[in-house]
């Protein structure tokens, strides 16, 4: 037998072990170590850092630009990292719940088995937890459509920060979410109108579909709504010619932010 064969096999084994080790660690932190440090017996700062690393390891494992459905690494993420983070969604510490939800954003649809748990967090009394849960659901796209009613409730009844995140999530859940978001541009509550227009401000095509409603918001009683609507219209490409007279009028608006947005 060629003496080089065992050497080659050993070398191949080293390469494979290194590849697996690299796939399950990030920044010198292994999955096993992060899983351990995320538990209750460690200090809060250590737990938060470990949870953050778990999300990053999942992202690196699957590939940032690869959809989970196409990644060969997804089964490991679903069987190991997702359950670890899923357990932490029920932690007694609100900051840990928030960080766990935030890390689910890196898993995207690889964490879809925990959509019901994330949906429950939309009613968490801590606004940060609610907002992070909404962002995690947004990252899962249409797979999280079952959360739409709960997201609508957050937009309509939650504090402004949570409402904004929930509105963004609705927009990110695909056509059905957008369909439920658009009527909110005419809601009686200014916070709801504001959350809806903020969710659309950087999305040219979707904003153009409801241009008459957005133009109407340029005359809204709420200055922040007027300012955000003005920014949205001015951000559109190609420019919206019918909006020019309205934007010109806002150069005389009593609110400084509205005037600033009208200047562009």
Coordinates of C-alpha atoms in Angstrom, one line a residue:
X1 CA 0.0 0.0 0.0
X2 CA 1.2 3.4 -0.9
X3 CA 2.6 5.1 2.3
X4 CA 1.2 8.4 1.1
X5 CA -2.4 7.2 1.4
X6 CA -2.7 7.2 5.2
X7 CA -1.1 10.6 5.3
X8 CA -3.6 11.9 2.8
X9 CA -6.5 10.4 4.7
X10 CA -5.3 12.1 7.9
X11 CA -4.9 15.4 6.2
X12 CA -8.4 15.1 4.7
X13 CA -9.7 14.3 8.2
X14 CA -8.0 17.4 9.6
X15 CA -9.6 19.5 6.8
X16 CA -13.1 18.1 7.5
X17 CA -12.8 18.6 11.2
X18 CA -11.6 22.2 10.7
X19 CA -14.4 22.9 8.3
X20 CA -17.0 21.6 10.8
X21 CA -15.3 23.6 13.7
X22 CA -15.3 26.8 11.7
X23 CA -19.0 26.3 10.7
X24 CA -20.0 26.0 14.4
X25 CA -18.0 28.9 15.8
X26 CA -17.5 32.6 15.3
X27 CA -14.8 35.0 16.6
X28 CA -13.3 32.1 18.5
X29 CA -16.6 31.3 20.3
X30 CA -18.0 27.8 19.7
X31 CA -21.6 27.0 19.6
X32 CA -21.2 24.8 22.7
X33 CA -19.6 27.5 24.7
X34 CA -22.2 30.1 23.6
X35 CA -25.0 27.7 24.5
X36 CA -23.6 27.2 28.0
X37 CA -23.0 30.9 28.6
X38 CA -26.5 31.8 27.5
X39 CA -28.0 30.1 30.6
X40 CA -29.2 31.6 33.8
X41 CA -26.1 30.9 36.0
X42 CA -24.0 33.4 34.0
X43 CA -24.0 37.2 34.3
X44 CA -26.5 39.1 32.2
X45 CA -23.8 40.7 30.0
X46 CA -22.3 37.3 29.3
X47 CA -25.6 35.9 28.4
X48 CA -26.5 38.7 26.1
X49 CA -23.1 38.4 24.3
X50 CA -23.5 34.6 24.0
X51 CA -27.0 34.9 22.5
X52 CA -25.8 37.4 20.0
X53 CA -23.0 35.0 19.0
X54 CA -25.5 32.2 18.6
X55 CA -27.3 34.3 16.0
X56 CA -24.1 35.2 14.2
X57 CA -23.0 31.5 14.2
X58 CA -26.3 30.6 12.5
X59 CA -25.9 33.3 10.0
X60 CA -22.3 32.3 9.1
X61 CA -23.3 28.6 9.1
X62 CA -26.0 29.1 6.5
X63 CA -24.3 32.0 4.6
X64 CA -25.6 35.5 4.8
X65 CA -26.6 35.8 1.2
X66 CA -28.0 32.2 1.0
X67 CA -31.7 31.6 1.7
X68 CA -32.1 29.0 4.4
X69 CA -34.0 26.7 2.1
X70 CA -31.0 26.4 -0.2
X71 CA -28.3 26.0 2.5
X72 CA -27.0 22.5 3.4
X73 CA -26.2 23.8 6.9
X74 CA -29.8 24.7 7.7
X75 CA -30.8 21.3 9.3
X76 CA -28.0 21.8 12.0
X77 CA -29.2 25.3 12.7
X78 CA -32.8 24.1 13.0
X79 CA -32.0 21.2 15.3
X80 CA -29.4 23.0 17.5
X81 CA -29.4 26.8 17.5
X82 CA -33.1 27.3 16.9
X83 CA -34.2 25.3 20.0
X84 CA -31.6 26.9 22.2
X85 CA -32.8 30.4 21.2
X86 CA -36.4 29.2 21.4
X87 CA -36.0 28.2 25.0
X88 CA -34.6 31.7 25.8
X89 CA -37.7 33.3 24.4
X90 CA -39.4 32.3 27.6
X91 CA -36.7 33.5 30.0
X92 CA -37.8 35.5 33.0
X93 CA -35.5 38.4 32.1
X94 CA -37.0 40.7 29.5
X95 CA -33.6 41.6 28.0
X96 CA -32.8 38.0 27.4
X97 CA -36.1 37.5 25.7
X98 CA -35.4 40.5 23.5
X99 CA -31.9 39.3 22.6
X100 CA -33.1 35.8 21.8
X101 CA -35.8 37.2 19.5
X102 CA -33.3 39.5 17.9
X103 CA -31.0 36.5 17.1
X104 CA -33.9 34.8 15.3
X105 CA -33.5 37.5 12.6
X106 CA -30.3 35.7 11.6
X107 CA -32.0 32.4 11.3
X108 CA -34.8 33.7 9.1
X109 CA -37.1 30.7 8.0
X110 CA -34.7 28.3 9.7
X111 CA -36.4 29.4 12.9
X112 CA -40.0 29.1 11.6
X113 CA -40.9 26.4 14.1
X114 CA -40.8 29.1 16.7
X115 CA -43.2 31.5 14.9
X116 CA -45.9 30.8 17.5
X117 CA -43.5 31.6 20.4
X118 CA -42.4 34.9 18.7
X119 CA -46.0 35.8 18.0
X120 CA -46.8 35.4 21.7
X121 CA -44.0 37.9 22.5
X122 CA -45.9 40.5 20.5
X123 CA -48.1 40.9 23.7
X124 CA -45.0 41.0 26.0
X125 CA -45.3 44.0 28.4
X126 CA -41.8 45.1 27.5
X127 CA -41.8 47.2 24.3
X128 CA -38.3 46.1 23.4
X129 CA -39.3 42.4 23.5
X130 CA -42.4 43.1 21.4
X131 CA -40.4 45.1 18.9
X132 CA -37.6 42.5 18.5
X133 CA -40.2 39.8 18.1
X134 CA -41.9 41.8 15.3
X135 CA -38.5 42.2 13.6
X136 CA -37.8 38.5 13.8
X137 CA -41.2 37.7 12.3
X138 CA -40.5 40.1 9.5
X139 CA -37.2 38.3 8.7
X140 CA -39.3 35.1 8.0
X141 CA -41.4 36.7 5.3
X142 CA -44.6 35.0 4.2
X143 CA -43.8 32.0 6.4
X144 CA -45.0 34.2 9.3
X145 CA -48.4 35.2 7.8
X146 CA -50.2 33.6 10.7
X147 CA -48.9 36.5 12.9
X148 CA -50.6 39.2 10.9
X149 CA -53.6 39.7 13.2
X150 CA -51.3 40.0 16.2
X151 CA -49.1 42.5 14.4
X152 CA -52.1 44.6 13.5
X153 CA -53.1 44.7 17.2
X154 CA -49.6 46.0 18.1
X155 CA -49.8 48.7 15.4
X156 CA -53.2 49.8 16.6
X157 CA -52.6 49.6 20.4
X158 CA -48.9 49.3 21.1
X159 CA -46.4 52.1 22.0
X160 CA -44.9 54.0 19.1
X161 CA -41.7 52.0 19.0
X162 CA -43.4 48.6 19.0
X163 CA -46.1 49.9 16.5
X164 CA -43.4 51.0 14.1
X165 CA -41.7 47.6 14.2
X166 CA -45.0 45.8 13.8
X167 CA -45.9 47.9 10.8
X168 CA -42.5 47.2 9.2
X169 CA -43.1 43.5 9.8
X170 CA -46.5 43.6 8.1
X171 CA -44.9 45.2 5.0
X172 CA -42.2 42.4 5.1
X173 CA -44.7 39.5 5.3
X174 CA -45.6 39.8 1.6
X175 CA -48.7 40.8 -0.3
X176 CA -51.2 39.9 2.5
X177 CA -49.3 41.9 5.1
X178 CA -49.1 44.9 2.8
X179 CA -52.8 44.6 2.0
X180 CA -53.6 44.9 5.8
X181 CA -51.1 47.7 6.3
X182 CA -52.4 50.1 3.6
X183 CA -55.8 51.0 5.2
X184 CA -53.8 52.2 8.2
X185 CA -52.7 55.2 6.3
X186 CA -56.3 56.6 6.9
X187 CA -56.6 55.4 10.5
X188 CA -58.1 57.8 13.1
X189 CA -55.0 57.5 15.3
X190 CA -52.0 59.5 14.3
X191 CA -49.6 56.9 15.8
X192 CA -51.1 54.3 13.4
X193 CA -50.9 56.5 10.4
X194 CA -47.3 57.4 11.3
X195 CA -46.3 53.7 11.7
X196 CA -47.9 52.9 8.3
X197 CA -46.2 55.6 6.4
X198 CA -42.9 54.9 8.1
X199 CA -43.2 51.3 6.9
X200 CA -43.6 52.4 3.3
X201 CA -41.1 55.3 3.2
X202 CA -38.2 53.4 1.7
X203 CA -40.3 51.2 -0.6
X204 CA -40.9 53.1 -3.8
X205 CA -43.2 50.6 -5.6
X206 CA -45.5 49.9 -2.7
X207 CA -45.7 53.6 -1.8
X208 CA -46.7 54.5 -5.4
X209 CA -49.6 52.1 -5.2
X210 CA -51.2 54.3 -2.6
X211 CA -49.9 57.6 -3.8
X212 CA -53.3 59.5 -3.3
X213 CA -53.4 58.4 0.3
X214 CA -49.8 59.5 0.9
X215 CA -50.5 62.9 -0.8
X216 CA -53.4 63.3 1.6
X217 CA -51.1 62.9 4.5
X218 CA -49.1 65.9 3.4
X219 CA -52.0 67.9 4.9
X220 CA -52.3 65.7 8.1
X221 CA -53.0 67.4 11.4
X222 CA -50.0 65.7 12.9
X223 CA -46.6 67.3 12.1
X224 CA -44.6 64.1 12.3
X225 CA -47.0 62.4 9.9
X226 CA -46.7 65.4 7.5
X227 CA -42.9 65.3 7.7
X228 CA -42.7 61.5 7.1
X229 CA -45.2 61.7 4.2
X230 CA -43.1 64.6 2.7
X231 CA -39.9 62.5 3.0
X232 CA -41.7 59.6 1.4
X233 CA -42.9 61.6 -1.6
X234 CA -39.5 63.3 -2.1
X235 CA -37.7 59.9 -1.9
X236 CA -39.7 58.5 -4.8
X237 CA -38.0 58.0 -8.1
X238 CA -38.9 59.1 -10.7
X239 CA -40.2 62.3 -9.0
X240 CA -44.0 62.6 -8.4
X241 CA -45.0 65.6 -10.5
X242 CA -48.4 65.9 -8.9
X243 CA -46.8 66.3 -5.4
X244 CA -44.7 69.3 -6.3
X245 CA -47.4 72.0 -5.5
X246 CA -48.1 70.3 -2.1
X247 CA -44.4 70.0 -1.2
X248 CA -43.8 73.7 -2.2
X249 CA -46.7 74.7 0.1
X250 CA -45.0 72.8 3.0
X251 CA -42.0 75.1 2.7
X252 CA -44.1 77.5 4.7
X253 CA -45.2 74.8 7.3
X254 CA -45.0 76.0 10.9
X255 CA -43.1 72.8 11.8
X256 CA -39.3 73.0 11.2
X257 CA -38.9 69.3 10.4
X258 CA -41.7 69.4 7.8
X259 CA -40.0 72.4 6.2
X260 CA -36.7 70.6 6.2
X261 CA -38.2 67.5 4.5
X262 CA -39.8 69.8 1.9
X263 CA -36.5 71.3 1.1
X264 CA -35.2 67.8 0.5

